[in-house]
Amino acid sequence: MSFKDILGHQRPIILLQRAIKNEKVVNSYLFLGNEGIGKKYVALQFAKALNCLGKESEGGDACDHCSSCKKIDHALHPDVLVIEPEGQYIKVDQVRQMQRQLAYKPYEGRHRVCILTAADRMAPYIPNTLLKTLEEPPLHTVIVLLANSSRFILPTILSRCQTIRFNPLPIPLLSKWLMEGKGFNEAEAHLLASLSEGSPGKALEIQEEIHQIPREELLIDWIGLKSLPIERMWNWVESLPSQRENLLLMLEVAKTLLRDLVVVKTLRKEPNLIHSDLLPVMEPMAAKWSLSSLLKRMEILHQTTLAIRSNANTNLALEAMMLSWAEG
Ligand SMILES: [Zn+2]
């Protein structure tokens, strides 16, 4: 694989290739973007392009078959270090060991490249240890920090790095990749792409869970009911997944079901649905519901998801949601 084989992310790739061609590569980069979006792939192709022995390196890409490219692909290149968190966090020892390695010149590459994959999940004190390296970078060294957001990164570190943002991939592009590259059918690919927030890694990660979500029941028994007796409401809350991540995924699925109902309601001819297999169930529902009720439910779901994401008590948030649901 090289830059030209990467799915999407054209802007970051153009920036990095231009830096290589113009010999303007800086010492520290921060790649920011959602989990699983492809930051690490791009960082590895960058390391390959920086050290490639083939002609392609003149154009800022990797040849993908010289000894340097192959070693990086197999994680055997002595000058390319990838630091992953051990457990939840990157630990002090890992960063100190990296710093010891940086004290020597590159063994065989033109550039030594250190990729820290979870720069927003570093144990306390590490940022200060790392800052010294970023302030006085060893020669021929490029440090690439990867993070989902800049929220947990110290401003002193941010100011030392050139930030490159990775946007979510467009749904059609991700769907196509899931169909052509991973063998999903069109409906599955569209559903996964829509729920993955533009992240190929997340799309593959949630495929198992998605299969276990009873979409039709969710649509008929939950979204479709105007009001529920209070005991049934609490039964519903209790039947929802207790793990926060699974619950959030289910709420996201519920959002896409509601979104489809709105589409069926407003665009009658051949609507482009995420859950196209459920169209026969949706049509009578869409006819029965007013647009404002559907939009109100979408808003309630959205607010509930936000509350749960920011660590609100899950049961309370769901009960509040069900009460607002019953009113609408
Ligand atoms: Zn090469």
GROMACS .gro file of C-alpha atoms and ligand atoms in nm:
model
  329
    1MET     CA    1   0.000   0.000   0.000
    2SER     CA    2   0.108   0.356  -0.064
    3PHE     CA    3  -0.053   0.702  -0.050
    4LYS     CA    4  -0.233   0.641  -0.380
    5ASP     CA    5  -0.412   0.333  -0.239
    6ILE     CA    6  -0.558   0.509   0.066
    7LEU     CA    7  -0.932   0.551   0.083
    8GLY     CA    8  -1.017   0.924   0.093
    9HIS     CA    9  -0.811   1.177   0.295
   10GLN     CA   10  -0.686   1.355  -0.015
   11ARG     CA   11  -0.615   1.685   0.156
   12PRO     CA   12  -0.387   1.543   0.430
   13ILE     CA   13  -0.207   1.331   0.171
   14ILE     CA   14  -0.149   1.627  -0.063
   15LEU     CA   15  -0.008   1.830   0.230
   16LEU     CA   16   0.232   1.551   0.329
   17GLN     CA   17   0.343   1.476  -0.028
   18ARG     CA   18   0.405   1.844  -0.094
   19ALA     CA   19   0.619   1.863   0.222
   20ILE     CA   20   0.827   1.563   0.106
   21LYS     CA   21   0.873   1.698  -0.249
   22ASN     CA   22   0.965   2.048  -0.129
   23GLU     CA   23   1.182   1.915   0.156
   24LYS     CA   24   0.963   2.101   0.402
   25VAL     CA   25   0.888   1.809   0.634
   26VAL     CA   26   0.860   1.939   0.992
   27ASN     CA   27   0.966   1.752   1.308
   28SER     CA   28   0.627   1.707   1.470
   29TYR     CA   29   0.285   1.644   1.327
   30LEU     CA   30  -0.048   1.592   1.499
   31PHE     CA   31  -0.304   1.393   1.299
   32LEU     CA   32  -0.652   1.468   1.436
   33GLY     CA   33  -0.965   1.270   1.345
   34ASN     CA   34  -1.217   1.008   1.457
   35GLU     CA   35  -1.111   0.664   1.580
   36GLY     CA   36  -1.057   0.414   1.297
   37ILE     CA   37  -1.065   0.680   1.027
   38GLY     CA   38  -0.725   0.588   0.878
   39LYS     CA   39  -0.474   0.819   1.054
   40LYS     CA   40  -0.233   0.535   1.133
   41TYR     CA   41  -0.241   0.405   0.774
   42VAL     CA   42  -0.158   0.751   0.645
   43ALA     CA   43   0.122   0.790   0.905
   44LEU     CA   44   0.274   0.457   0.797
   45GLN     CA   45   0.257   0.549   0.427
   46PHE     CA   46   0.422   0.881   0.520
   47ALA     CA   47   0.704   0.688   0.694
   48LYS     CA   48   0.739   0.470   0.383
   49ALA     CA   49   0.744   0.767   0.144
   50LEU     CA   50   1.009   0.939   0.362
   51ASN     CA   51   1.237   0.636   0.351
   52CYS     CA   52   1.152   0.472   0.017
   53LEU     CA   53   1.449   0.368  -0.197
   54GLY     CA   54   1.247   0.364  -0.521
   55LYS     CA   55   1.192   0.640  -0.779
   56GLU     CA   56   0.841   0.707  -0.645
   57SER     CA   57   0.992   0.883  -0.343
   58GLU     CA   58   1.085   1.176  -0.572
   59GLY     CA   59   0.713   1.232  -0.625
   60GLY     CA   60   0.644   1.208  -0.254
   61ASP     CA   61   0.504   0.854  -0.250
   62ALA     CA   62   0.634   0.505  -0.167
   63CYS     CA   63   0.715   0.238  -0.427
   64ASP     CA   64   0.575  -0.033  -0.199
   65HIS     CA   65   0.829  -0.297  -0.305
   66CYS     CA   66   1.180  -0.181  -0.207
   67SER     CA   67   1.341  -0.330   0.105
   68SER     CA   68   1.258  -0.020   0.311
   69CYS     CA   69   0.887  -0.022   0.217
   70LYS     CA   70   0.863  -0.395   0.287
   71LYS     CA   71   1.030  -0.365   0.626
   72ILE     CA   72   0.789  -0.089   0.729
   73ASP     CA   73   0.492  -0.295   0.611
   74HIS     CA   74   0.609  -0.584   0.830
   75ALA     CA   75   0.695  -0.362   1.128
   76LEU     CA   76   1.062  -0.460   1.092
   77HIS     CA   77   1.221  -0.127   1.002
   78PRO     CA   78   1.457  -0.019   1.282
   79ASP     CA   79   1.389   0.350   1.222
   80VAL     CA   80   1.011   0.341   1.225
   81LEU     CA   81   0.864   0.311   1.573
   82VAL     CA   82   0.494   0.272   1.640
   83ILE     CA   83   0.389   0.326   2.000
   84GLU     CA   84   0.048   0.191   2.095
   85PRO     CA   85  -0.110   0.229   2.442
   86GLU     CA   86  -0.039  -0.056   2.681
   87GLY     CA   87  -0.387  -0.111   2.821
   88GLN     CA   88  -0.573   0.219   2.844
   89TYR     CA   89  -0.279   0.458   2.822
   90ILE     CA   90   0.063   0.518   2.675
   91LYS     CA   91   0.302   0.470   2.967
   92VAL     CA   92   0.606   0.671   3.077
   93ASP     CA   93   0.844   0.379   3.011
   94GLN     CA   94   0.730   0.356   2.651
   95VAL     CA   95   0.807   0.723   2.588
   96ARG     CA   96   1.144   0.702   2.771
   97GLN     CA   97   1.242   0.402   2.562
   98MET     CA   98   1.148   0.594   2.248
   99GLN     CA   99   1.366   0.884   2.366
  100ARG     CA  100   1.663   0.653   2.423
  101GLN     CA  101   1.630   0.524   2.067
  102LEU     CA  102   1.613   0.879   1.936
  103ALA     CA  103   1.949   0.958   2.090
  104TYR     CA  104   2.118   0.761   1.808
  105LYS     CA  105   2.124   0.843   1.438
  106PRO     CA  106   1.884   0.651   1.213
  107TYR     CA  107   2.027   0.304   1.140
  108GLU     CA  108   1.941   0.275   0.775
  109GLY     CA  109   1.661   0.517   0.688
  110ARG     CA  110   1.682   0.880   0.580
  111HIS     CA  111   1.431   0.970   0.847
  112ARG     CA  112   1.343   0.815   1.176
  113VAL     CA  113   0.966   0.821   1.222
  114CYS     CA  114   0.793   0.776   1.561
  115ILE     CA  115   0.418   0.730   1.551
  116LEU     CA  116   0.236   0.769   1.884
  117THR     CA  117  -0.107   0.625   1.819
  118ALA     CA  118  -0.305   0.763   2.115
  119ALA     CA  119  -0.159   1.101   2.199
  120ASP     CA  120  -0.483   1.192   2.376
  121ARG     CA  121  -0.445   0.891   2.607
  122MET     CA  122  -0.111   0.942   2.778
  123ALA     CA  123  -0.046   0.867   3.144
  124PRO     CA  124   0.016   1.175   3.366
  125TYR     CA  125   0.365   1.336   3.341
  126ILE     CA  126   0.419   1.201   2.991
  127PRO     CA  127   0.324   1.520   2.811
  128ASN     CA  128   0.609   1.704   2.992
  129THR     CA  129   0.856   1.426   2.915
  130LEU     CA  130   0.749   1.429   2.552
  131LEU     CA  131   0.760   1.807   2.533
  132LYS     CA  132   1.140   1.802   2.573
  133THR     CA  133   1.170   1.587   2.262
  134LEU     CA  134   0.931   1.809   2.068
  135GLU     CA  135   1.122   2.121   2.175
  136GLU     CA  136   1.464   1.985   2.083
  137PRO     CA  137   1.394   1.727   1.814
  138PRO     CA  138   1.686   1.501   1.722
  139LEU     CA  139   1.810   1.539   1.361
  140HIS     CA  140   1.628   1.346   1.088
  141THR     CA  141   1.343   1.261   1.321
  142VAL     CA  142   0.974   1.303   1.251
  143ILE     CA  143   0.726   1.250   1.532
  144VAL     CA  144   0.364   1.188   1.436
  145LEU     CA  145   0.106   1.208   1.715
  146LEU     CA  146  -0.237   1.060   1.642
  147ALA     CA  147  -0.544   1.167   1.840
  148ASN     CA  148  -0.921   1.156   1.815
  149SER     CA  149  -0.953   1.512   1.943
  150SER     CA  150  -0.731   1.789   2.072
  151ARG     CA  151  -0.934   1.819   2.394
  152PHE     CA  152  -0.691   1.621   2.608
  153ILE     CA  153  -0.371   1.749   2.454
  154LEU     CA  154  -0.173   2.019   2.631
  155PRO     CA  155  -0.157   2.355   2.449
  156THR     CA  156   0.225   2.343   2.480
  157ILE     CA  157   0.225   2.020   2.277
  158LEU     CA  158  -0.031   2.149   2.028
  159SER     CA  159   0.181   2.458   1.962
  160ARG     CA  160   0.485   2.241   1.877
  161CYS     CA  161   0.307   2.034   1.614
  162GLN     CA  162   0.172   2.096   1.268
  163THR     CA  163  -0.190   1.983   1.296
  164ILE     CA  164  -0.344   1.791   1.008
  165ARG     CA  165  -0.717   1.720   1.029
  166PHE     CA  166  -0.876   1.403   0.896
  167ASN     CA  167  -1.242   1.443   0.804
  168PRO     CA  168  -1.498   1.159   0.812
  169LEU     CA  169  -1.511   0.975   0.479
  170PRO     CA  170  -1.819   1.045   0.264
  171ILE     CA  171  -2.086   0.772   0.305
  172PRO     CA  172  -2.095   0.675  -0.069
  173LEU     CA  173  -1.715   0.628  -0.074
  174LEU     CA  174  -1.719   0.417   0.243
  175SER     CA  175  -2.018   0.210   0.119
  176LYS     CA  176  -1.836   0.137  -0.206
  177TRP     CA  177  -1.527   0.023  -0.015
  178LEU     CA  178  -1.736  -0.201   0.213
  179MET     CA  179  -1.899  -0.363  -0.092
  180GLU     CA  180  -1.598  -0.393  -0.321
  181GLY     CA  181  -1.324  -0.444  -0.066
  182LYS     CA  182  -1.504  -0.629   0.213
  183GLY     CA  183  -1.785  -0.815   0.038
  184PHE     CA  184  -2.089  -0.661   0.211
  185ASN     CA  185  -2.413  -0.636   0.015
  186GLU     CA  186  -2.546  -0.292  -0.076
  187ALA     CA  187  -2.794  -0.261   0.214
  188GLU     CA  188  -2.542  -0.377   0.479
  189ALA     CA  189  -2.271  -0.150   0.337
  190HIS     CA  190  -2.498   0.153   0.336
  191LEU     CA  191  -2.614   0.088   0.695
  192LEU     CA  192  -2.259   0.036   0.828
  193ALA     CA  193  -2.126   0.341   0.642
  194SER     CA  194  -2.411   0.556   0.776
  195LEU     CA  195  -2.354   0.447   1.136
  196SER     CA  196  -1.976   0.457   1.135
  197GLU     CA  197  -1.934   0.837   1.137
  198GLY     CA  198  -1.721   0.809   0.825
  199SER     CA  199  -1.471   0.571   0.984
  200PRO     CA  200  -1.376   0.246   0.803
  201GLY     CA  201  -1.234   0.102   1.129
  202LYS     CA  202  -1.558   0.169   1.316
  203ALA     CA  203  -1.769   0.027   1.030
  204LEU     CA  204  -1.586  -0.305   1.059
  205GLU     CA  205  -1.594  -0.296   1.439
  206ILE     CA  206  -1.972  -0.251   1.466
  207GLN     CA  207  -2.074  -0.507   1.201
  208GLU     CA  208  -2.130  -0.782   1.461
  209GLU     CA  209  -2.332  -0.564   1.699
  210ILE     CA  210  -2.547  -0.427   1.417
  211HIS     CA  211  -2.661  -0.779   1.329
  212GLN     CA  212  -2.783  -0.829   1.684
  213ILE     CA  213  -2.997  -0.515   1.694
  214PRO     CA  214  -3.362  -0.607   1.622
  215ARG     CA  215  -3.428  -0.320   1.381
  216GLU     CA  216  -3.782  -0.415   1.287
  217GLU     CA  217  -3.890  -0.455   1.650
  218LEU     CA  218  -3.723  -0.129   1.736
  219LEU     CA  219  -3.919   0.040   1.461
  220ILE     CA  220  -4.259  -0.112   1.532
  221ASP     CA  221  -4.260  -0.159   1.909
  222TRP     CA  222  -4.072   0.147   2.015
  223ILE     CA  223  -4.048   0.423   1.758
  224GLY     CA  224  -4.391   0.342   1.619
  225LEU     CA  225  -4.589   0.369   1.939
  226LYS     CA  226  -4.743   0.704   2.018
  227SER     CA  227  -4.772   0.634   2.387
  228LEU     CA  228  -4.696   0.340   2.608
  229PRO     CA  229  -4.844   0.246   2.943
  230ILE     CA  230  -4.596   0.357   3.206
  231GLU     CA  231  -4.500   0.000   3.313
  232ARG     CA  232  -4.423  -0.095   2.953
  233MET     CA  233  -4.205   0.210   2.924
  234TRP     CA  234  -3.993   0.099   3.219
  235ASN     CA  235  -3.979  -0.252   3.074
  236TRP     CA  236  -3.842  -0.101   2.756
  237VAL     CA  237  -3.576   0.091   2.944
  238GLU     CA  238  -3.475  -0.227   3.128
  239SER     CA  239  -3.458  -0.428   2.807
  240LEU     CA  240  -3.206  -0.189   2.647
  241PRO     CA  241  -2.836  -0.285   2.644
  242SER     CA  242  -2.668  -0.202   2.973
  243GLN     CA  243  -2.327  -0.135   2.821
  244ARG     CA  244  -2.301   0.230   2.730
  245GLU     CA  245  -2.134   0.171   2.391
  246ASN     CA  246  -2.395  -0.086   2.283
  247LEU     CA  247  -2.676   0.136   2.402
  248LEU     CA  248  -2.537   0.433   2.210
  249LEU     CA  249  -2.510   0.223   1.897
  250MET     CA  250  -2.873   0.117   1.937
  251LEU     CA  251  -2.981   0.479   1.978
  252GLU     CA  252  -2.785   0.565   1.663
  253VAL     CA  253  -2.972   0.289   1.479
  254ALA     CA  254  -3.301   0.429   1.614
  255LYS     CA  255  -3.198   0.771   1.480
  256THR     CA  256  -3.138   0.632   1.132
  257LEU     CA  257  -3.478   0.456   1.143
  258LEU     CA  258  -3.645   0.785   1.228
  259ARG     CA  259  -3.443   0.960   0.958
  260ASP     CA  260  -3.573   0.704   0.708
  261LEU     CA  261  -3.931   0.760   0.823
  262VAL     CA  262  -3.886   1.132   0.756
  263VAL     CA  263  -3.748   1.053   0.409
  264VAL     CA  264  -4.042   0.821   0.333
  265LYS     CA  265  -4.284   1.086   0.459
  266THR     CA  266  -4.139   1.371   0.254
  267LEU     CA  267  -3.998   1.206  -0.060
  268ARG     CA  268  -4.244   0.948  -0.175
  269LYS     CA  269  -4.078   0.828  -0.495
  270GLU     CA  270  -3.792   0.577  -0.459
  271PRO     CA  271  -3.652   0.716  -0.137
  272ASN     CA  272  -3.283   0.653  -0.073
  273LEU     CA  273  -3.309   0.470   0.258
  274ILE     CA  274  -3.050   0.339   0.500
  275HIS     CA  275  -3.291   0.058   0.597
  276SER     CA  276  -3.434  -0.005   0.251
  277ASP     CA  277  -3.540  -0.359   0.352
  278LEU     CA  278  -3.789  -0.209   0.600
  279LEU     CA  279  -3.968   0.013   0.346
  280PRO     CA  280  -4.293  -0.195   0.353
  281VAL     CA  281  -4.310  -0.148   0.732
  282MET     CA  282  -4.225   0.220   0.713
  283GLU     CA  283  -4.479   0.329   0.452
  284PRO     CA  284  -4.794   0.285   0.667
  285MET     CA  285  -4.612   0.434   0.967
  286ALA     CA  286  -4.500   0.740   0.771
  287ALA     CA  287  -4.855   0.791   0.649
  288LYS     CA  288  -4.988   0.783   1.007
  289TRP     CA  289  -4.733   1.018   1.164
  290SER     CA  290  -4.706   1.392   1.119
  291LEU     CA  291  -4.373   1.530   1.010
  292SER     CA  292  -4.348   1.747   1.322
  293SER     CA  293  -4.391   1.442   1.552
  294LEU     CA  294  -4.115   1.257   1.368
  295LEU     CA  295  -3.882   1.556   1.386
  296LYS     CA  296  -3.961   1.602   1.754
  297ARG     CA  297  -3.865   1.241   1.825
  298MET     CA  298  -3.543   1.283   1.633
  299GLU     CA  299  -3.459   1.583   1.847
  300ILE     CA  300  -3.539   1.394   2.171
  301LEU     CA  301  -3.320   1.104   2.061
  302HIS     CA  302  -3.041   1.341   1.970
  303GLN     CA  303  -3.053   1.513   2.310
  304THR     CA  304  -3.058   1.176   2.491
  305THR     CA  305  -2.756   1.055   2.295
  306LEU     CA  306  -2.568   1.374   2.379
  307ALA     CA  307  -2.655   1.338   2.750
  308ILE     CA  308  -2.540   0.973   2.760
  309ARG     CA  309  -2.221   1.056   2.571
  310SER     CA  310  -2.138   1.321   2.829
  311ASN     CA  311  -2.178   1.061   3.106
  312ALA     CA  312  -2.530   1.138   3.230
  313ASN     CA  313  -2.694   0.861   3.435
  314THR     CA  314  -2.811   0.626   3.160
  315ASN     CA  315  -3.136   0.514   3.323
  316LEU     CA  316  -3.243   0.866   3.410
  317ALA     CA  317  -3.167   0.989   3.058
  318LEU     CA  318  -3.367   0.702   2.906
  319GLU     CA  319  -3.661   0.750   3.142
  320ALA     CA  320  -3.670   1.122   3.059
  321MET     CA  321  -3.661   1.031   2.691
  322MET     CA  322  -3.950   0.787   2.724
  323LEU     CA  323  -4.160   1.046   2.910
  324SER     CA  324  -4.102   1.307   2.636
  325TRP     CA  325  -4.173   1.032   2.382
  326ALA     CA  326  -4.512   0.963   2.543
  327GLU     CA  327  -4.606   1.332   2.529
  328GLY     CA  328  -4.536   1.352   2.156
  329ZN      ZN  329   0.990   0.185  -0.154
   0.00000   0.00000   0.00000
